[in-house]
Short mmCIF file of C-alpha atoms (C1' of nucleotides) and ligand atoms in Angstrom, two decimals:
data_model
loop_
_atom_site.label_atom_id
_atom_site.label_comp_id
_atom_site.label_asym_id
_atom_site.label_seq_id
_atom_site.Cartn_x
_atom_site.Cartn_y
_atom_site.Cartn_z
CA UNK A 1 0.03 0.39 -0.34
CA UNK A 2 1.46 3.23 -0.86
CA UNK A 3 -0.19 6.56 0.79
CA UNK A 4 -0.92 9.79 -1.43
CA UNK A 5 1.70 11.72 0.75
CA UNK A 6 4.54 9.17 -0.51
CA UNK A 7 3.26 9.38 -4.05
CA UNK A 8 3.69 12.75 -3.97
CA UNK A 9 6.67 12.71 -2.74
CA UNK A 10 7.75 10.22 -5.23
CA UNK A 11 5.84 12.70 -7.91
CA UNK A 12 8.54 15.19 -6.78
CA UNK A 13 11.22 13.38 -6.78
CA UNK A 14 10.99 12.58 -10.33
CA UNK A 15 10.24 15.90 -12.13
CA UNK A 16 13.24 17.26 -9.93
CA UNK A 17 15.79 14.66 -11.40
CA UNK A 18 14.90 14.97 -14.63
CA UNK A 19 12.68 11.89 -15.03
CA UNK A 20 13.88 10.34 -12.12
CA UNK A 21 17.43 9.55 -13.87
CA UNK A 22 19.92 12.37 -11.04
CA UNK A 23 19.59 12.27 -7.65
CA UNK A 24 17.87 14.75 -6.10
CA UNK A 25 18.71 16.44 -2.57
CA UNK A 26 16.69 16.79 0.19
CA UNK A 27 16.46 20.83 0.39
CA UNK A 28 15.14 20.65 -3.47
CA UNK A 29 12.14 18.00 -2.62
CA UNK A 30 11.48 20.13 0.77
CA UNK A 31 11.38 23.74 -1.43
CA UNK A 32 9.23 21.45 -3.96
CA UNK A 33 6.55 19.82 -1.42
CA UNK A 34 6.54 23.72 0.60
CA UNK A 35 8.08 21.16 3.87
CA UNK A 36 10.74 21.31 5.84
CA UNK A 37 14.14 19.15 5.38
CA UNK A 38 13.71 17.21 8.42
CA UNK A 39 10.26 15.94 6.91
CA UNK A 40 11.86 14.67 3.84
CA UNK A 41 14.83 12.91 5.60
CA UNK A 42 11.74 10.64 7.57
CA UNK A 43 9.98 10.39 4.34
CA UNK A 44 12.60 9.18 1.91
CA UNK A 45 13.48 6.74 5.06
CA UNK A 46 10.69 5.87 4.46
CA UNK A 47 10.55 5.23 0.75
CA UNK A 48 14.00 3.46 0.56
CA UNK A 49 12.79 1.25 2.93
CA UNK A 50 9.71 0.31 0.44
CA UNK A 51 12.38 -0.02 -2.44
CA UNK A 52 10.84 2.74 -3.97
CA UNK A 53 14.10 5.03 -4.36
CA UNK A 54 18.34 4.49 -3.04
CA UNK A 55 19.32 7.12 0.00
CA UNK A 56 22.39 7.59 1.03
CA UNK A 57 22.35 10.08 4.13
CA UNK A 58 24.25 13.47 3.12
CA UNK A 59 23.68 12.53 -0.70
CA UNK A 60 20.63 12.57 -1.92
CA UNK A 61 17.87 10.25 -3.71
CA UNK A 62 17.43 8.50 -6.54
CA UNK A 63 14.64 6.34 -7.55
CA UNK A 64 14.60 2.72 -8.18
CA UNK A 65 13.03 1.47 -11.60
CA UNK A 66 9.97 0.26 -9.14
CA UNK A 67 9.77 4.20 -8.27
CA UNK A 68 10.37 5.28 -11.25
CA UNK A 69 7.52 3.76 -12.29
CA UNK A 70 5.37 4.57 -9.73
CA UNK A 71 5.85 8.60 -10.59
CA UNK A 72 5.28 8.33 -14.57
CA UNK A 73 1.28 6.30 -13.67
CA UNK A 74 0.91 9.06 -11.91
CA UNK A 75 2.06 11.72 -14.30
CA UNK A 76 -0.21 9.56 -16.55
CA UNK A 77 -2.85 9.97 -14.57
CA UNK A 78 -2.40 13.85 -14.38
CA UNK A 79 -2.47 14.41 -17.45
CA UNK A 80 -4.96 12.00 -18.93
CA UNK A 81 -7.51 14.23 -16.53
CA UNK A 82 -6.11 17.11 -17.31
CA UNK A 83 -7.03 16.99 -20.66
CA UNK A 84 -10.89 15.96 -19.28
CA UNK A 85 -11.13 18.50 -17.10
CA UNK A 86 -10.28 21.09 -20.63
CA UNK A 87 -11.76 18.81 -23.67
CA UNK A 88 -15.00 17.89 -21.81
CA UNK A 89 -15.79 20.18 -18.74
CA UNK A 90 -14.15 24.03 -20.31
CA UNK A 91 -11.93 24.15 -17.51
CA UNK A 92 -9.17 26.45 -19.17
CA UNK A 93 -5.35 25.36 -19.11
CA UNK A 94 -4.63 27.67 -15.62
CA UNK A 95 -7.16 25.94 -14.11
CA UNK A 96 -6.36 22.38 -14.22
CA UNK A 97 -3.84 21.70 -12.51
CA UNK A 98 -5.22 22.37 -9.08
CA UNK A 99 -8.12 19.65 -9.41
CA UNK A 100 -5.40 17.27 -11.34
CA UNK A 101 -2.99 17.17 -7.81
CA UNK A 102 -6.28 15.60 -6.42
CA UNK A 103 -7.52 13.43 -9.05
CA UNK A 104 -4.09 11.58 -9.93
CA UNK A 105 -4.52 9.99 -6.97
CA UNK A 106 -7.28 7.75 -7.46
CA UNK A 107 -6.45 3.94 -7.74
CA UNK A 108 -8.24 2.63 -10.43
CA UNK A 109 -6.63 0.32 -13.42
CA UNK A 110 -10.11 0.80 -15.16
CA UNK A 111 -11.01 3.83 -14.78
CA UNK A 112 -8.10 5.36 -16.14
CA UNK A 113 -7.69 3.37 -18.94
CA UNK A 114 -11.95 4.02 -19.81
CA UNK A 115 -10.37 7.72 -19.10
CA UNK A 116 -7.29 7.75 -21.57
CA UNK A 117 -9.72 5.69 -24.26
CA UNK A 118 -12.81 8.08 -23.94
CA UNK A 119 -10.47 10.95 -24.54
CA UNK A 120 -9.43 8.96 -27.34
CA UNK A 121 -5.46 8.38 -26.21
CA UNK A 122 -4.69 11.71 -25.84
CA UNK A 123 -0.40 12.17 -26.41
CA UNK A 124 -0.03 15.28 -25.30
CA UNK A 125 -1.67 17.35 -22.16
CA UNK A 126 -3.38 20.80 -22.74
CA UNK A 127 0.09 22.17 -21.42
CA UNK A 128 1.96 20.41 -24.70
CA UNK A 129 3.73 17.56 -21.93
CA UNK A 130 3.59 14.03 -23.19
CA UNK A 131 1.26 11.46 -21.53
CA UNK A 132 2.39 8.44 -21.18
CA UNK A 133 1.16 4.87 -22.23
CA UNK A 134 -0.53 2.42 -20.48
CA UNK A 135 2.77 0.72 -20.35
CA UNK A 136 4.91 3.76 -19.33
CA UNK A 137 6.37 5.18 -22.86
CA UNK A 138 5.85 8.60 -23.37
CA UNK A 139 5.87 9.88 -27.30
CA UNK A 140 8.30 12.76 -26.98
CA UNK A 141 8.50 15.28 -29.42
CA UNK A 142 11.35 17.76 -30.17
CA UNK A 143 11.26 20.94 -29.06
CA UNK A 144 13.32 23.74 -28.66
CA UNK A 145 12.60 26.52 -26.12
CA UNK A 146 12.02 30.08 -27.78
CA UNK A 147 15.45 31.30 -26.24
CA UNK A 148 16.81 28.83 -28.62
CA UNK A 149 15.09 29.56 -31.51
CA UNK A 150 17.10 31.60 -34.51
CA UNK A 151 16.20 34.97 -35.97
CA UNK A 152 13.97 34.87 -38.94
CA UNK A 153 12.53 31.23 -38.47
CA UNK A 154 8.35 30.87 -37.99
CA UNK A 155 7.75 27.75 -35.61
CA UNK A 156 4.68 26.70 -33.64
CA UNK A 157 4.19 26.95 -30.01
CA UNK A 158 4.04 23.17 -28.73
CA UNK A 159 4.56 23.73 -24.57
CA UNK A 160 5.17 25.24 -21.87
CA UNK A 161 7.78 24.69 -19.27
CA UNK A 162 6.44 27.02 -16.07
CA UNK A 163 2.60 26.15 -16.36
CA UNK A 164 1.62 28.50 -12.86
CA UNK A 165 -1.54 30.63 -13.73
CA UNK A 166 0.39 33.55 -13.32
CA UNK A 167 2.94 32.47 -16.53
CA UNK A 168 -0.28 30.98 -18.46
CA UNK A 169 -3.05 33.71 -18.24
CA UNK A 170 0.20 35.64 -19.32
CA UNK A 171 0.18 33.72 -22.69
CA UNK A 172 -3.64 33.83 -23.03
CA UNK A 173 -3.83 37.57 -22.87
CA UNK A 174 -1.09 37.89 -25.64
CA UNK A 175 -3.01 35.04 -27.35
CA UNK A 176 -0.74 32.68 -27.38
CA UNK A 177 -1.65 29.09 -27.07
CA UNK A 178 -0.48 25.60 -28.29
CA UNK A 179 -0.68 25.65 -32.14
CA UNK A 180 0.29 29.84 -32.50
CA UNK A 181 2.41 30.28 -35.32
CA UNK A 182 4.88 32.58 -34.01
CA UNK A 183 8.53 34.06 -36.49
CA UNK A 184 11.44 35.44 -34.42
CA UNK A 185 11.98 38.66 -35.24
CA UNK A 186 14.74 39.96 -33.17
CA UNK A 187 16.77 38.67 -29.64
CA UNK A 188 18.34 41.37 -27.87
CA UNK A 189 21.39 40.36 -26.18
CA UNK A 190 21.72 42.70 -24.12
CA UNK A 191 18.84 41.84 -21.52
CA UNK A 192 17.97 38.63 -23.27
CA UNK A 193 14.38 39.58 -24.70
CA UNK A 194 12.70 38.56 -28.13
CA UNK A 195 10.83 40.00 -30.60
CA UNK A 196 8.32 38.30 -32.17
CA UNK A 197 5.66 38.19 -34.62
CA UNK A 198 2.63 36.86 -33.66
CA UNK A 199 -0.40 36.13 -36.13
CA UNK A 200 0.38 39.72 -37.97
CA UNK A 201 0.92 41.38 -34.44
CA UNK A 202 4.94 42.10 -33.29
CA UNK A 203 5.90 41.87 -29.58
CA UNK A 204 9.26 41.89 -27.31
CA UNK A 205 8.57 39.45 -25.09
CA UNK A 206 10.99 39.21 -21.88
CA UNK A 207 13.87 36.34 -21.58
CA UNK A 208 12.09 34.97 -18.64
CA UNK A 209 8.92 34.20 -20.80
CA UNK A 210 11.11 32.66 -24.10
CA UNK A 211 13.00 30.34 -21.89
CA UNK A 212 9.06 29.01 -20.53
CA UNK A 213 7.77 28.67 -24.19
CA UNK A 214 8.31 25.29 -26.35
CA UNK A 215 8.67 25.63 -30.11
CA UNK A 216 8.92 22.66 -32.82
CA UNK A 217 10.03 24.05 -36.03
CA UNK A 218 7.88 24.61 -39.21
CA UNK B 1 -11.18 22.78 6.39
CA UNK B 2 -13.21 19.19 6.27
CA UNK B 3 -10.86 15.97 6.28
CA UNK B 4 -12.04 13.36 4.02
CA UNK B 5 -12.40 11.20 7.29
CA UNK B 6 -15.11 13.62 8.72
CA UNK B 7 -16.54 13.51 5.51
CA UNK B 8 -17.09 9.55 5.22
CA UNK B 9 -18.52 9.88 9.15
CA UNK B 10 -21.51 13.11 7.94
CA UNK B 11 -21.93 10.66 4.95
CA UNK B 12 -23.22 7.83 7.69
CA UNK B 13 -24.50 9.75 9.85
CA UNK B 14 -26.31 11.28 7.30
CA UNK B 15 -28.07 8.01 5.77
CA UNK B 16 -28.21 6.33 9.04
CA UNK B 17 -30.58 8.83 10.29
CA UNK B 18 -32.54 8.77 7.03
CA UNK B 19 -31.43 11.97 5.72
CA UNK B 20 -30.25 13.14 8.57
CA UNK B 21 -33.66 13.16 10.54
CA UNK B 22 -33.33 10.83 13.24
CA UNK B 23 -30.42 10.31 15.68
CA UNK B 24 -28.05 7.91 15.34
CA UNK B 25 -26.08 5.43 17.40
CA UNK B 26 -22.03 5.05 18.29
CA UNK B 27 -22.17 1.32 16.93
CA UNK B 28 -24.41 2.47 14.18
CA UNK B 29 -21.70 4.69 12.76
CA UNK B 30 -19.41 1.48 14.35
CA UNK B 31 -20.47 -0.88 12.27
CA UNK B 32 -21.30 1.10 9.02
CA UNK B 33 -17.40 2.26 8.59
CA UNK B 34 -15.77 -0.40 9.76
CA UNK B 35 -14.13 1.09 12.81
CA UNK B 36 -14.50 1.16 16.71
CA UNK B 37 -17.49 2.05 19.13
CA UNK B 38 -13.77 4.47 21.05
CA UNK B 39 -13.31 5.73 17.64
CA UNK B 40 -16.68 6.84 16.85
CA UNK B 41 -16.97 8.85 20.00
CA UNK B 42 -13.62 10.54 19.21
CA UNK B 43 -14.29 11.43 15.76
CA UNK B 44 -18.16 13.02 16.76
CA UNK B 45 -16.92 14.70 19.81
CA UNK B 46 -14.82 16.58 17.08
CA UNK B 47 -17.31 16.78 14.57
CA UNK B 48 -20.01 18.29 17.33
CA UNK B 49 -16.83 20.68 18.27
CA UNK B 50 -17.49 22.05 14.94
CA UNK B 51 -20.55 22.35 14.65
CA UNK B 52 -21.82 19.38 12.39
CA UNK B 53 -24.07 17.50 14.17
CA UNK B 54 -24.53 17.82 18.20
CA UNK B 55 -24.00 15.13 20.34
CA UNK B 56 -25.13 13.95 24.12
CA UNK B 57 -23.11 11.16 25.92
CA UNK B 58 -25.12 8.65 25.92
CA UNK B 59 -27.85 9.38 23.26
CA UNK B 60 -26.45 9.69 20.08
CA UNK B 61 -25.81 12.04 17.61
CA UNK B 62 -27.72 14.09 14.94
CA UNK B 63 -26.63 16.13 12.31
CA UNK B 64 -27.06 19.99 12.51
CA UNK B 65 -28.08 21.65 8.91
CA UNK B 66 -24.40 22.29 8.72
CA UNK B 67 -24.01 18.60 8.60
CA UNK B 68 -26.74 17.85 6.72
CA UNK B 69 -25.67 20.49 3.87
CA UNK B 70 -22.04 18.54 3.45
CA UNK B 71 -23.74 15.30 3.23
CA UNK B 72 -26.04 16.30 0.63
CA UNK B 73 -23.26 17.60 -1.44
CA UNK B 74 -21.01 14.05 -0.86
CA UNK B 75 -23.71 11.69 -2.05
CA UNK B 76 -24.52 14.53 -4.63
CA UNK B 77 -20.93 13.27 -5.77
CA UNK B 78 -20.74 10.09 -5.60
CA UNK B 79 -24.15 9.45 -7.73
CA UNK B 80 -22.80 12.12 -10.48
CA UNK B 81 -19.50 9.93 -10.42
CA UNK B 82 -21.27 6.90 -10.27
CA UNK B 83 -23.23 8.23 -13.34
CA UNK B 84 -20.43 9.44 -14.92
CA UNK B 85 -18.21 5.95 -14.82
CA UNK B 86 -21.92 3.91 -16.24
CA UNK B 87 -22.40 6.52 -18.87
CA UNK B 88 -19.09 7.24 -20.23
CA UNK B 89 -16.35 5.11 -19.38
CA UNK B 90 -18.07 1.59 -19.50
CA UNK B 91 -18.62 0.85 -15.94
CA UNK B 92 -21.03 -1.88 -14.93
CA UNK B 93 -23.63 -0.75 -11.82
CA UNK B 94 -21.88 -3.36 -9.53
CA UNK B 95 -18.36 -1.45 -10.56
CA UNK B 96 -18.61 2.00 -9.95
CA UNK B 97 -19.07 2.30 -6.06
CA UNK B 98 -15.97 1.86 -5.17
CA UNK B 99 -14.53 4.42 -7.21
CA UNK B 100 -17.20 6.38 -6.93
CA UNK B 101 -16.16 6.49 -2.58
CA UNK B 102 -13.05 8.06 -3.98
CA UNK B 103 -14.12 10.73 -6.52
CA UNK B 104 -16.61 12.33 -4.35
CA UNK B 105 -14.02 13.85 -2.13
CA UNK B 106 -12.67 15.92 -4.72
CA UNK B 107 -13.39 19.27 -3.47
CA UNK B 108 -13.87 21.61 -6.74
CA UNK B 109 -17.33 22.88 -6.96
CA UNK B 110 -16.71 23.96 -11.23
CA UNK B 111 -15.71 20.32 -11.35
CA UNK B 112 -18.70 18.68 -10.04
CA UNK B 113 -21.01 20.94 -11.53
CA UNK B 114 -19.36 21.32 -15.00
CA UNK B 115 -19.23 17.67 -14.56
CA UNK B 116 -22.80 17.83 -13.41
CA UNK B 117 -23.34 19.67 -17.28
CA UNK B 118 -21.36 17.58 -19.15
CA UNK B 119 -24.23 14.82 -17.76
CA UNK B 120 -27.16 16.67 -19.23
CA UNK B 121 -27.92 16.91 -15.25
CA UNK B 122 -28.83 13.76 -14.63
CA UNK B 123 -31.60 13.17 -11.93
CA UNK B 124 -31.05 9.76 -10.42
CA UNK B 125 -27.32 7.57 -10.51
CA UNK B 126 -27.84 3.51 -12.11
CA UNK B 127 -28.81 2.27 -8.74
CA UNK B 128 -31.56 4.46 -8.88
CA UNK B 129 -30.85 6.81 -6.02
CA UNK B 130 -32.10 10.77 -6.84
CA UNK B 131 -29.38 13.36 -7.06
CA UNK B 132 -29.39 16.17 -5.38
CA UNK B 133 -29.48 19.01 -7.63
CA UNK B 134 -26.35 22.13 -6.97
CA UNK B 135 -28.97 23.69 -4.13
CA UNK B 136 -29.33 20.12 -2.57
CA UNK B 137 -33.01 19.78 -3.40
CA UNK B 138 -33.55 15.87 -4.51
CA UNK B 139 -35.85 14.87 -7.42
CA UNK B 140 -37.21 11.98 -5.28
CA UNK B 141 -39.76 9.62 -7.57
CA UNK B 142 -43.10 7.86 -4.93
CA UNK B 143 -41.57 3.75 -5.28
CA UNK B 144 -42.42 0.85 -3.52
CA UNK B 145 -40.73 -2.77 -2.81
CA UNK B 146 -41.48 -5.55 -4.61
CA UNK B 147 -42.56 -7.02 -0.65
CA UNK B 148 -45.11 -4.25 -1.09
CA UNK B 149 -46.50 -4.43 -4.21
CA UNK B 150 -50.27 -6.16 -5.70
CA UNK B 151 -50.35 -9.25 -6.74
CA UNK B 152 -51.81 -9.04 -10.69
CA UNK B 153 -49.95 -5.73 -11.03
CA UNK B 154 -47.17 -4.61 -13.63
CA UNK B 155 -44.25 -2.12 -12.33
CA UNK B 156 -41.64 -0.41 -13.45
CA UNK B 157 -37.89 -1.05 -11.99
CA UNK B 158 -36.86 1.43 -10.83
CA UNK B 159 -34.23 1.17 -8.26
CA UNK B 160 -32.26 -0.75 -4.99
CA UNK B 161 -32.50 -0.49 -1.75
CA UNK B 162 -29.10 -2.96 -1.51
CA UNK B 163 -26.15 -1.86 -3.90
CA UNK B 164 -24.27 -4.66 -3.00
CA UNK B 165 -22.11 -6.24 -5.65
CA UNK B 166 -23.58 -9.37 -5.16
CA UNK B 167 -27.13 -8.42 -5.15
CA UNK B 168 -26.70 -6.33 -8.55
CA UNK B 169 -24.78 -9.66 -10.04
CA UNK B 170 -27.72 -11.64 -9.18
CA UNK B 171 -30.21 -9.46 -11.14
CA UNK B 172 -27.91 -9.63 -14.37
CA UNK B 173 -27.90 -12.83 -13.98
CA UNK B 174 -31.63 -12.80 -13.97
CA UNK B 175 -31.86 -9.83 -16.41
CA UNK B 176 -33.56 -7.68 -14.23
CA UNK B 177 -32.45 -3.69 -14.73
CA UNK B 178 -33.51 -0.49 -14.21
CA UNK B 179 -36.88 -0.09 -16.83
CA UNK B 180 -37.41 -3.44 -16.03
CA UNK B 181 -40.99 -4.25 -16.79
CA UNK B 182 -42.12 -6.65 -14.03
CA UNK B 183 -45.85 -8.22 -13.08
CA UNK B 184 -46.81 -9.36 -9.87
CA UNK B 185 -48.05 -13.35 -9.71
CA UNK B 186 -48.42 -14.87 -6.63
CA UNK B 187 -47.01 -13.93 -3.06
CA UNK B 188 -46.29 -17.13 -0.59
CA UNK B 189 -47.45 -16.52 2.97
CA UNK B 190 -44.94 -19.03 4.07
CA UNK B 191 -41.49 -17.20 2.92
CA UNK B 192 -42.54 -14.36 1.28
CA UNK B 193 -41.06 -15.11 -1.91
CA UNK B 194 -42.80 -13.62 -4.50
CA UNK B 195 -43.64 -15.35 -7.83
CA UNK B 196 -42.70 -12.29 -10.41
CA UNK B 197 -43.16 -12.18 -14.58
CA UNK B 198 -40.25 -11.12 -16.41
CA UNK B 199 -40.42 -10.15 -19.80
CA UNK B 200 -41.91 -13.39 -20.94
CA UNK B 201 -39.69 -15.61 -17.71
CA UNK B 202 -41.55 -16.38 -14.55
CA UNK B 203 -39.47 -16.68 -11.34
CA UNK B 204 -39.18 -16.21 -7.94
CA UNK B 205 -37.56 -14.21 -6.23
CA UNK B 206 -36.93 -14.35 -2.09
CA UNK B 207 -38.18 -11.88 0.78
CA UNK B 208 -34.64 -10.66 0.51
CA UNK B 209 -34.77 -10.02 -3.00
CA UNK B 210 -38.22 -8.36 -3.15
CA UNK B 211 -37.46 -6.27 -0.01
CA UNK B 212 -33.73 -4.81 -2.05
CA UNK B 213 -35.94 -3.88 -5.56
CA UNK B 214 -37.80 -0.73 -6.29
CA UNK B 215 -40.51 -0.47 -7.82
CA UNK B 216 -43.22 2.56 -9.22
CA UNK B 217 -46.54 2.04 -10.80
CA UNK B 218 -46.83 1.63 -14.62
"C1'" DA C 1 -36.41 -2.45 42.28
"C1'" DC C 2 -32.64 -4.88 41.39
"C1'" DT C 3 -29.50 -7.71 38.95
"C1'" DA C 4 -27.19 -8.76 34.66
"C1'" DA C 5 -26.28 -8.08 29.64
"C1'" DT C 6 -25.47 -3.99 26.22
"C1'" DT C 7 -23.68 -0.11 25.18
"C1'" DT C 8 -20.85 4.17 25.20
"C1'" DT C 9 -16.96 6.57 27.27
"C1'" DT C 10 -12.53 6.97 28.48
"C1'" DA C 11 -7.89 6.12 29.34
"C1'" DG C 12 -3.49 4.70 27.20
"C1'" DA C 13 -0.73 3.86 23.45
"C1'" DT C 14 -0.23 3.47 17.77
"C1'" DT C 15 1.41 4.90 13.27
"C1'" DA C 16 2.00 8.60 9.63
"C1'" DG C 17 3.54 12.88 8.56
"C1'" DT C 18 4.71 17.33 10.24
"C1'" DC C 19 7.59 20.86 12.77
"C1'" DT C 20 11.59 23.28 15.76
"C1'" DA C 21 15.94 23.39 17.80
"C1'" DA C 22 20.12 21.27 17.73
"C1'" DA C 23 23.76 18.81 16.56
"C1'" DA C 24 26.92 16.29 12.66
"C1'" DA C 25 28.10 16.63 8.20
"C1'" DT C 26 29.74 18.56 4.36
"C1'" DT C 27 30.90 21.83 1.15
"C1'" DA C 28 33.54 26.65 0.30
"C1'" DG C 29 36.32 30.38 0.66
"C1'" DT C 30 40.80 31.59 2.18
"C1'" DA D 1 44.25 23.02 5.49
"C1'" DC D 2 41.45 25.60 8.62
"C1'" DT D 3 37.55 28.36 9.63
"C1'" DA D 4 33.03 29.78 8.22
"C1'" DA D 5 28.43 28.52 5.67
"C1'" DT D 6 25.42 25.43 4.49
"C1'" DT D 7 23.27 21.47 4.29
"C1'" DT D 8 21.61 17.33 6.44
"C1'" DT D 9 20.09 14.53 10.61
"C1'" DT D 10 18.68 13.21 15.02
"C1'" DA D 11 15.89 14.17 19.19
"C1'" DG D 12 11.74 15.46 20.85
"C1'" DA D 13 7.18 17.09 20.43
"C1'" DC D 14 2.44 17.76 18.08
"C1'" DT D 15 -2.46 16.27 14.94
"C1'" DA D 16 -5.18 13.36 13.55
"C1'" DA D 17 -6.82 8.45 13.32
"C1'" DT D 18 -7.21 4.72 15.35
"C1'" DC D 19 -6.85 0.70 18.37
"C1'" DT D 20 -7.47 -2.12 23.19
"C1'" DA D 21 -8.67 -2.69 27.90
"C1'" DA D 22 -11.09 -0.80 31.52
"C1'" DA D 23 -14.59 2.10 33.55
"C1'" DA D 24 -19.22 3.73 33.63
"C1'" DA D 25 -23.97 4.90 32.00
"C1'" DT D 26 -27.90 2.82 30.38
"C1'" DT D 27 -31.34 -0.65 28.97
"C1'" DA D 28 -32.55 -5.30 29.68
"C1'" DG D 29 -35.41 -9.01 32.45
"C1'" DT D 30 -37.02 -11.18 36.47
MN1 MN E 301 -0.87 20.29 -14.21
MN1 MN E 302 -0.07 20.05 -17.33
MN1 MN E 303 -22.30 4.63 -4.53
MN1 MN E 304 -25.38 4.69 -5.87
#
DNA sequence: ACTAATTTTTAGATTAGTCTAAAAATTAGT
DNA sequence: ACTAATTTTTAGACTAATCTAAAAATTAGT
């Protein structure tokens, strides 16, 4: 039996360790889960005991294959529920995260596989993040951030790195969404801001925005 | 803030007190929640403190209006999710309860009201139980149990009292479901069993079955 | 009305998850 | 290499929810 709290730790460690491949330190987990380092130490000991991760005192933790599978399954559920909320229940992409944080812990294989089928097996969630299939396989698409894009080229927006309400609402208010076509006009060396053409309108976005917007070559 | 456990106690007390109208005693709650009487005593003290119910030592508990509203909202969510699972995700009526027990605790007004709308405002769940609207109003239909039905009359099956897997699968295997037409042929005084006509087939059901099947006059 | 059976409450302990404050280990700076 | 800063762990305490065992109150039977 795995608890909701354990699932949240495992998911956080997966994300912090870039798909569970790197070591993650105590303070990073504490910050991510808005808890204290001492609580994290207690919990990672328990998770190590249950074989979800390997823990070396003062060195940090890394997920085991068992832990990685748990993480991928929670992420699958989170992202499928996000698709459901947007496609079927009229949620906007900045409203789904909070509810999906709860729905992702519902345990029923039939539920999630039927939901997947009902949604016609979506490959990406409303933020452009890939949805693993029932075997945990991700369908990853090549992407670059707007910061890395080349002047003169035209791209399609396919995702965001930051899916905070603030950032998503900023994008909404500037008519940027998944599928939007963006041409890079100028990159300002001084502050790394980027001038882009959107539809017919031109605008300048900060480095912060540029780093958090993912594109693919058209 | 109300916890998941508190919600489950309040719901159980609502059902045991016949829509929260009657006093409920400690042992009944303990049995219903598969816990111990001592745990119930502790919890009802806490719920009384939070004004969800009135508690008199050794006398039992009764929900306050605030408690009744919490119960009705949980029941609304439980039954809407049951409809969703059957109508959209190919669950059978004997599979939905367990999953709905978890889904009913997800807290989001938008979620539940959009779900209601998506399902086109259903008035009854897959077991024939009424679904309160967003104001907590039940659309109750007059119903009698098969035990109370009259010989020679024809009825339509509109619900079940017991929604255990065993009972629902028994009904499935005898082709009895919501909407099934039933004519009462004979009532056996010895054991209160009932002989009925279903479609063209005749069969005898036990008193236990007859008491748990709800009908309306055609 | 009095005893016996039942129900309910209290007392004390346990587990999961968290916290603060202090100690220990690691890392960084000179 | 040694001290200072940072990170991490330990120790001890707290809350929510549960349990067992014992005590108290209520209800039932004669
Ligand atoms: Mn999300
Ligand atoms: Mn997402
Ligand atoms: Mn149910
Ligand atoms: Mn039901």
